[in-house]
Coordinates of C-alpha atoms in Angstrom, one line a residue:
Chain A
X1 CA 114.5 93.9 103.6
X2 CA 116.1 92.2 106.2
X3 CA 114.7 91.9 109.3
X4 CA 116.5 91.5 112.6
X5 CA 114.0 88.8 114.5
X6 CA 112.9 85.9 112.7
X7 CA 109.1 86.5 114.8
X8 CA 108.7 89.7 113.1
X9 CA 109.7 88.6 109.5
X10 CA 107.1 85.9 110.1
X11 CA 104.6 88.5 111.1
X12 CA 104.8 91.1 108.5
X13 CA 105.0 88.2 105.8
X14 CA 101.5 86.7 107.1
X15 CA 100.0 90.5 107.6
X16 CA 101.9 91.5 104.0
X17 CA 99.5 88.9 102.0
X18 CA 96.3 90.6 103.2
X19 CA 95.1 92.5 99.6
X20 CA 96.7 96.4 99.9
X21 CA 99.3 96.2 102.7
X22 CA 102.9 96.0 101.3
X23 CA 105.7 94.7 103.6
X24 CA 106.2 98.8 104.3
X25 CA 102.7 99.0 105.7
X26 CA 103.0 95.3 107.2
X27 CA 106.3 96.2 109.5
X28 CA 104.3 99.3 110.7
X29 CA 101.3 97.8 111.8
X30 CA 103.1 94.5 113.4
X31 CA 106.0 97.3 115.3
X32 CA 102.7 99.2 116.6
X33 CA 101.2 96.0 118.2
X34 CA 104.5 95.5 120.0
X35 CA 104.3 99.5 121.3
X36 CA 100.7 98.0 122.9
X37 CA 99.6 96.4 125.4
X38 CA 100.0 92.0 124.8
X39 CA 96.1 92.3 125.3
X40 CA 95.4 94.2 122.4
X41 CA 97.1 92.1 119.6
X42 CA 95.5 88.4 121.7
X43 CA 92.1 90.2 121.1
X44 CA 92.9 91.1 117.7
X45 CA 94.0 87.4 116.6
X46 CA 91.0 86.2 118.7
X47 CA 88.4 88.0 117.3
X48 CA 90.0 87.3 113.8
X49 CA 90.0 83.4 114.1
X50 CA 86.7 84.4 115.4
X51 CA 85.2 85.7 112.6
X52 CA 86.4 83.3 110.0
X53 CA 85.3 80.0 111.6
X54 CA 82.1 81.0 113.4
X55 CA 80.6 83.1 110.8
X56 CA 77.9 81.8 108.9
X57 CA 75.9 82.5 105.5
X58 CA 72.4 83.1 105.4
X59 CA 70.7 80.5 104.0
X60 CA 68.2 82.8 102.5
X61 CA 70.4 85.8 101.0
X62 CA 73.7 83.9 101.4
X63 CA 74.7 87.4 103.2
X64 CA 77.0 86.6 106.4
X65 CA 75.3 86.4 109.5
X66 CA 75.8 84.9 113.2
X67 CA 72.7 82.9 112.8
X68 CA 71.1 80.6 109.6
X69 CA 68.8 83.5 108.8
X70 CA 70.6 87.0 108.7
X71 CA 69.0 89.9 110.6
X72 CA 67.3 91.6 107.0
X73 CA 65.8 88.6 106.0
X74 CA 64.4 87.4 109.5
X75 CA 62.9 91.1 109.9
X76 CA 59.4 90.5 109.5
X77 CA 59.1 94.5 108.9
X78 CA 61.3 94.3 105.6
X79 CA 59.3 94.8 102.2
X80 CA 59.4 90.9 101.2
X81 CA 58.4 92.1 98.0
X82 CA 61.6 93.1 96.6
X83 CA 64.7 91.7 95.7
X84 CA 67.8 93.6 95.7
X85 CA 71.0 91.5 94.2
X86 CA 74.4 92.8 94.8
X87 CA 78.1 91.4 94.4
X88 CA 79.0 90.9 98.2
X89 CA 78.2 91.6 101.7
X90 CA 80.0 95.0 101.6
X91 CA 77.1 95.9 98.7
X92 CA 74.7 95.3 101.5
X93 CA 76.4 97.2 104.0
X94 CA 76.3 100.2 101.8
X95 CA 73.2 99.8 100.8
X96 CA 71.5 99.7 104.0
X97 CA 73.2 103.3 104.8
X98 CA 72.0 105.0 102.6
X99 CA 68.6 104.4 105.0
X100 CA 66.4 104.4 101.8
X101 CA 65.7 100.1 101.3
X102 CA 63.4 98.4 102.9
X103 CA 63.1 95.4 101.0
X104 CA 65.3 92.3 100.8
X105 CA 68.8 91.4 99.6
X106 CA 70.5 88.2 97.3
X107 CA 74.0 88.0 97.8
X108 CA 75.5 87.0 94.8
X109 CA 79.4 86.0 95.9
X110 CA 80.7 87.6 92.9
X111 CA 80.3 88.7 89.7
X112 CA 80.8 87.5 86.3
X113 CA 84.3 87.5 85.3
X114 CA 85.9 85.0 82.4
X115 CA 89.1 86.8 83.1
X116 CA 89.4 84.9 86.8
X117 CA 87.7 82.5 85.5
X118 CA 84.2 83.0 87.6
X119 CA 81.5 81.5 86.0
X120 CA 77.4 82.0 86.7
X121 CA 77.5 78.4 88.2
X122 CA 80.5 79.6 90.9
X123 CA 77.5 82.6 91.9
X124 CA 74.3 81.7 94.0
X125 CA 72.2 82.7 91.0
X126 CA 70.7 79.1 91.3
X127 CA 69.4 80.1 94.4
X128 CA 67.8 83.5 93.5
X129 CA 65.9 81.8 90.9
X130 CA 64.6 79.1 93.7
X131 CA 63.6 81.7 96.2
X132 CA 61.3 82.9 92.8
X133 CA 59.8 80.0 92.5
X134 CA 59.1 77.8 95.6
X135 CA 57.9 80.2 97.8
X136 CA 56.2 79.2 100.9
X137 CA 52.4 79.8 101.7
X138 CA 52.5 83.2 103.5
X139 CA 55.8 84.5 101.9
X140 CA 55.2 87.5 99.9
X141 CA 55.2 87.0 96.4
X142 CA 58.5 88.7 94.8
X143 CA 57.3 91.5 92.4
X144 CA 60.7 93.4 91.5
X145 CA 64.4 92.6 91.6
X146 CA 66.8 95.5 91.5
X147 CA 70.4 95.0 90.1
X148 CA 72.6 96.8 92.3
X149 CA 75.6 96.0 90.3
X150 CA 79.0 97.9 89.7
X151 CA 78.9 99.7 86.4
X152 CA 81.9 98.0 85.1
X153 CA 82.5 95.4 82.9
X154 CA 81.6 92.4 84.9
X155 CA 78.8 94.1 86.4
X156 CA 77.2 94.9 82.9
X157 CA 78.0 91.0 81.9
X158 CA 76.7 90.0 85.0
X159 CA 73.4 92.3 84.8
X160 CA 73.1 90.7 81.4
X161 CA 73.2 87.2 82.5
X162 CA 70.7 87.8 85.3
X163 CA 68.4 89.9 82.7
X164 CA 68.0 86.7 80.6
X165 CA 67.4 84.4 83.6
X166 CA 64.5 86.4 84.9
X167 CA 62.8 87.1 81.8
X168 CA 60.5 83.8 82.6
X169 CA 59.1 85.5 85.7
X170 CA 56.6 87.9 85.6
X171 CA 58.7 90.9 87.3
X172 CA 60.0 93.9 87.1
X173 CA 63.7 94.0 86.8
X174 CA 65.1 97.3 87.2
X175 CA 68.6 98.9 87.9
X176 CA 70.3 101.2 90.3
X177 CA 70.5 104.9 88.5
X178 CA 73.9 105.7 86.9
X179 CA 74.6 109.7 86.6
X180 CA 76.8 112.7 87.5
X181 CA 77.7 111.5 91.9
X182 CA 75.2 113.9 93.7
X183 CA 77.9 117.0 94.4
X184 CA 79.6 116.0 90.9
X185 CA 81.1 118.4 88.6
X186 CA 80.0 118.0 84.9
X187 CA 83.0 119.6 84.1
X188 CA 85.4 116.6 85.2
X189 CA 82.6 113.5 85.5
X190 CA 84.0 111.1 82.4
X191 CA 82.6 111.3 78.9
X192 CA 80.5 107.7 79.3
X193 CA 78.9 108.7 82.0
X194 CA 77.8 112.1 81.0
X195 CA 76.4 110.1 78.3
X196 CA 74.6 107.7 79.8
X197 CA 73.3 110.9 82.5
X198 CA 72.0 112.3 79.0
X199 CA 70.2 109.1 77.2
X200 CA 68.7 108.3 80.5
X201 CA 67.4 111.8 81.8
X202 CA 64.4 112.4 84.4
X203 CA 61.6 114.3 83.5
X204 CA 60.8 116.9 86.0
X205 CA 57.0 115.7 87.1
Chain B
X1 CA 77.9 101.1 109.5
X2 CA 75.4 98.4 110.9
X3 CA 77.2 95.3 110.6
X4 CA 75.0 91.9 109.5
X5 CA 77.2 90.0 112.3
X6 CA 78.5 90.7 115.5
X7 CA 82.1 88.5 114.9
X8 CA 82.1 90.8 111.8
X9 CA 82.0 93.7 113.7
X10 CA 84.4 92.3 116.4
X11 CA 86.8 91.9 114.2
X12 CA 86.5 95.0 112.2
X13 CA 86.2 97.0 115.3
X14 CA 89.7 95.3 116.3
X15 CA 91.6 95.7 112.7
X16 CA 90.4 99.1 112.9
X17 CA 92.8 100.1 115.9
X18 CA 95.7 99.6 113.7
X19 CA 97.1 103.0 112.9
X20 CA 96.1 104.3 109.1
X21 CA 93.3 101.3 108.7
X22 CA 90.2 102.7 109.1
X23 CA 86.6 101.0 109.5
X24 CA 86.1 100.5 105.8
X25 CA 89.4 98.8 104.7
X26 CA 89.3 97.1 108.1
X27 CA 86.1 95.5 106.6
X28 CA 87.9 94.7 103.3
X29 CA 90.6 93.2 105.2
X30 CA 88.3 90.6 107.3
X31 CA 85.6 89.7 104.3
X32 CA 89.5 89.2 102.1
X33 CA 90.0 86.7 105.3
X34 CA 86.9 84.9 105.3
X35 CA 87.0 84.1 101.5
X36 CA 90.9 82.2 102.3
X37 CA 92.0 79.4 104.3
X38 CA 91.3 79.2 107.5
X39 CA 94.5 78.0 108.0
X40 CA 95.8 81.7 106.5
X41 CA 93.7 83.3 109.4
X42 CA 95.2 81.2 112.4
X43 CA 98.8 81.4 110.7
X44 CA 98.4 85.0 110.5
X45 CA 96.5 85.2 114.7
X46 CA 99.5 83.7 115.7
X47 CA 102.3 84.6 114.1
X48 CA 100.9 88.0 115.4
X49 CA 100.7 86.7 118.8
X50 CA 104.2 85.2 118.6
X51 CA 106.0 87.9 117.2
X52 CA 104.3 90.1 119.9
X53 CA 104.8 88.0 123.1
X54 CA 108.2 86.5 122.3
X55 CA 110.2 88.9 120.6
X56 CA 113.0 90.3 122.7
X57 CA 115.1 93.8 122.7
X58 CA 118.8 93.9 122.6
X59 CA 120.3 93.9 125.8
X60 CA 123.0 96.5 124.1
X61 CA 121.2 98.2 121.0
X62 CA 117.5 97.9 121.9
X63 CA 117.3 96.8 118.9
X64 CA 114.1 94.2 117.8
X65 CA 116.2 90.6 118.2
X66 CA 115.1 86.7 118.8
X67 CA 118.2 86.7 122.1
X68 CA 119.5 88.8 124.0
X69 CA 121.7 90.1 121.6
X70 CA 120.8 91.2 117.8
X71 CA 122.7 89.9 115.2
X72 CA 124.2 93.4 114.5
X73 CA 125.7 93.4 117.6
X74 CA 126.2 89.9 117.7
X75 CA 128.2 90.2 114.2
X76 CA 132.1 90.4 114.9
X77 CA 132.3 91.8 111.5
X78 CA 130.6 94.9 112.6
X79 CA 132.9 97.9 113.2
X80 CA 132.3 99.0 116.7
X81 CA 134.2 102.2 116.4
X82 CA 130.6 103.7 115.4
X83 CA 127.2 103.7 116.7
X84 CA 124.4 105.2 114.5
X85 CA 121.6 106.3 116.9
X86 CA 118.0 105.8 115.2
X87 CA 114.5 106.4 116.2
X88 CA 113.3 103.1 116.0
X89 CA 113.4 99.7 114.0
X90 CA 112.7 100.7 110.8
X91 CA 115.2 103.5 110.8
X92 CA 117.9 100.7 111.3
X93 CA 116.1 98.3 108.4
X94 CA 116.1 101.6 106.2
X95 CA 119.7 101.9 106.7
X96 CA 120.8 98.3 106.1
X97 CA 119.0 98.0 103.1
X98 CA 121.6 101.0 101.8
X99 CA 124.6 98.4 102.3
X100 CA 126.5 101.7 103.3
X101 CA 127.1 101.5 107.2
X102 CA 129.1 98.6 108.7
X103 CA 129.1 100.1 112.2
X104 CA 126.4 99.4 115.0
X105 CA 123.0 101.2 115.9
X106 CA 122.2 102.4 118.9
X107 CA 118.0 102.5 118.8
X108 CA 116.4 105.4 121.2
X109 CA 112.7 103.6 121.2
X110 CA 111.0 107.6 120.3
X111 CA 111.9 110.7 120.2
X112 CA 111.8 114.1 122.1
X113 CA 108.3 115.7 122.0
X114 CA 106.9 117.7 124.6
X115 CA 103.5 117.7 122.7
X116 CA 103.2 113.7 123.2
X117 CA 104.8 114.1 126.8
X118 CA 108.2 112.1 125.8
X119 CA 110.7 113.4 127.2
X120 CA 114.5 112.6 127.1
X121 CA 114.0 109.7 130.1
X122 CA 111.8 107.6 128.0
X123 CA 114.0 107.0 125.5
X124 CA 117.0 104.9 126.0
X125 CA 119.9 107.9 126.2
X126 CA 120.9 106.4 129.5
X127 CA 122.0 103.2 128.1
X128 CA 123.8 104.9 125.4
X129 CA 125.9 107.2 127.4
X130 CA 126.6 103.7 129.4
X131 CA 128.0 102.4 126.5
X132 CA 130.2 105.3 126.0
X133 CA 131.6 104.9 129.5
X134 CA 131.6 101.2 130.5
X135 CA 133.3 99.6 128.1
X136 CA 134.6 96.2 128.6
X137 CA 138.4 95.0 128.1
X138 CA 138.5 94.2 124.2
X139 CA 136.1 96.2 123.0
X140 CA 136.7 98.5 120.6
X141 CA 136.6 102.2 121.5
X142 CA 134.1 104.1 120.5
X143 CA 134.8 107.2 117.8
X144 CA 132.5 108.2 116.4
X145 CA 128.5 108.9 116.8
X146 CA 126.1 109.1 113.8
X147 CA 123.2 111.2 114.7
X148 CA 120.8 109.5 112.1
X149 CA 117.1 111.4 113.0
X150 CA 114.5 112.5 111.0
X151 CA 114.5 116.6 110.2
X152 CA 111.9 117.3 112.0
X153 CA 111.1 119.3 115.1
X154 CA 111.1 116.5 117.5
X155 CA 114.3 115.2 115.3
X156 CA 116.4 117.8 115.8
X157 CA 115.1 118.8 119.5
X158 CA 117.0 115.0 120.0
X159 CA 120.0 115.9 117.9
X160 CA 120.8 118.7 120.4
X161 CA 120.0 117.4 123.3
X162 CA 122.0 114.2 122.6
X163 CA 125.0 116.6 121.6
X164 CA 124.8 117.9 124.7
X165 CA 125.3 114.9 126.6
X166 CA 128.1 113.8 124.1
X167 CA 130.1 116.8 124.3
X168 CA 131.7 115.7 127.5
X169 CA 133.4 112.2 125.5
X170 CA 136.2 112.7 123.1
X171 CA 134.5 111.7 120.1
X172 CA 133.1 112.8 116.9
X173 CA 129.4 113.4 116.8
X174 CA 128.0 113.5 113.0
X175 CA 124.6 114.3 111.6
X176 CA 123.1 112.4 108.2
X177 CA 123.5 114.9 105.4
X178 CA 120.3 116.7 104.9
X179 CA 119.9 118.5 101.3
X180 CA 118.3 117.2 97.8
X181 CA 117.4 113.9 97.5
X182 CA 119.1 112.4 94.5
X183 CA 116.8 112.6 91.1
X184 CA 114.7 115.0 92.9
X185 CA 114.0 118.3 91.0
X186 CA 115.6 121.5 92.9
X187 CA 112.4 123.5 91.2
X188 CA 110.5 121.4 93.7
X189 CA 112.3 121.4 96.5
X190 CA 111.2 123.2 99.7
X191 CA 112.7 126.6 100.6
X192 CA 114.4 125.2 103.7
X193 CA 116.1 122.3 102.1
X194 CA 117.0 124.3 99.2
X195 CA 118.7 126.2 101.7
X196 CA 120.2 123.9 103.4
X197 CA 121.5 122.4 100.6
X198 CA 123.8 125.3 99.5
X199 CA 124.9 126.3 103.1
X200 CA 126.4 122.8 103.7
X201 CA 127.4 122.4 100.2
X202 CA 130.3 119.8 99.2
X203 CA 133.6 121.1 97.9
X204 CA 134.6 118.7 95.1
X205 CA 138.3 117.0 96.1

């Protein structure tokens, strides 16, 4: 494609490397901005230099936060007693939508994958293991951690991984459910699934 | 979707205003940011702001451009016997990248349609029909018009309106050939293309 201003070429080829836009989508977004007002697009790049050099991790849960501690873990009304560990702060964000956990979070980073080349030491699984065992006087002792993991390939390996580095600790370790999606049809859910649905059915109490 | 950070949620809120990017991949989009550079972030801020506060529109064409003059219209090489009139930018990239027009564009900046409130004023048909009639010594007389809009109903509301105004110039006015696109199937094709397609059928020569 050749463009007719060297500004927009520039434009659509920084907006192009962001993961999913093509150049297509790129040109399309960077030709609205111009139908807007010059406001608009200075609050966009604002609020996006914004973001990336005042946001912080917390310390605790290594989730991103504006302060050291994020808002879950400095909520003195969260169940202290439970440790959920997902892949990244999206997982948490779904999580906490669902309304039904009340208990904390470890932000892992990642997951697991020898393809790219990520390692267990590249995760903060160091630091899940520490918040196990030097707890504070006062902190509630941790008594389960739930693997919210994706049910792929690095998400089993990483599960694994985890599995074998808790065993020490006297905890539960548990799993989210995996089953026919709620509104599902049998008919068209995939064969390992369905399976895994089967070998690890609920009785009805 | 509770956000852990309000810079998070600044920015998402912001990406999200971008047409087709909705809260979820804006969210995508800003955690893809943070886990970069933070040179990528302020390259990408400001080649945003640059391309939106100093790009210019062809004092002839409308056309996107870095002067005052594109470098279509710039280009002596161009034949400036035609003028292909376009919707917008992307309509003129589309047709470069065919390699099959050597004329100029003439760009409208929208299109006819009384549900959005544009009406023929907004768009520049002014500056066209000024073209038309205030040529300068040496410049090549215009001949011929390419009406290059989409089929639509807005399209073709433009396409007649615009022939109107034409009619009173000696020149040709032409339409884009509407009909199958090539390796499409005709078993697929829409009734009113199909149509089309055998009403302004091609004799072969």
């Amino acid at each position: 494609m050749e463009f007719p201003s060297k500004l927009i070429e520039d434009a659509v080829t920084e907006v192009s490397k962001l993961p999913g836009i093509g150049k297509k989508t790129a040109l399309r977004l960077v030709l609205h901005l111009l139908k807007r007002d010059e406001d608009q697009t200075q609050t966009l790049a604002q609020a996006l230099v914004a973001a990336r050099t005042k946001v912080q991790y917390c310390r605790k849960c290594h989730n991103l936060s504006d302060d050291t501690l994020c808002s879950i873990c400095a909520n003195p009304r969260r169940d202290g007693s439970t440790i959920c560990v997902v892949e990244d702060t999206r997982d948490v964000l779904a999580i906490e939508n669902t309304a039904q956990y009340k208990g904390l979070y470890h932000v892992l980073g990642g997951i697991i994958s020898p393809v790219e080349g990520v390692g267990p030491s590249d995760l903060h699984i160091d630091s899940l293991l520490q918040r196990l065992t030097q707890q504070n006087e006062g902190d509630e002792p941790v008594k389960e951690i739930i693997l919210a993991l994706s049910p792929t390939m690095e998400g089993d390996t990483t599960a694994f991984y985890l599995q074998k580095k808790l065993r020490p600790f006297s905890l539960r370790v548990s799993t989210i459910a995996r089953g026919i999606p709620i509104g599902g049809d049998l008919e068209y859910a995939d064969e390992i699934t369905l399976g895994r649905s089967i070998v690890s059915r609920i009785a009805y109490e």
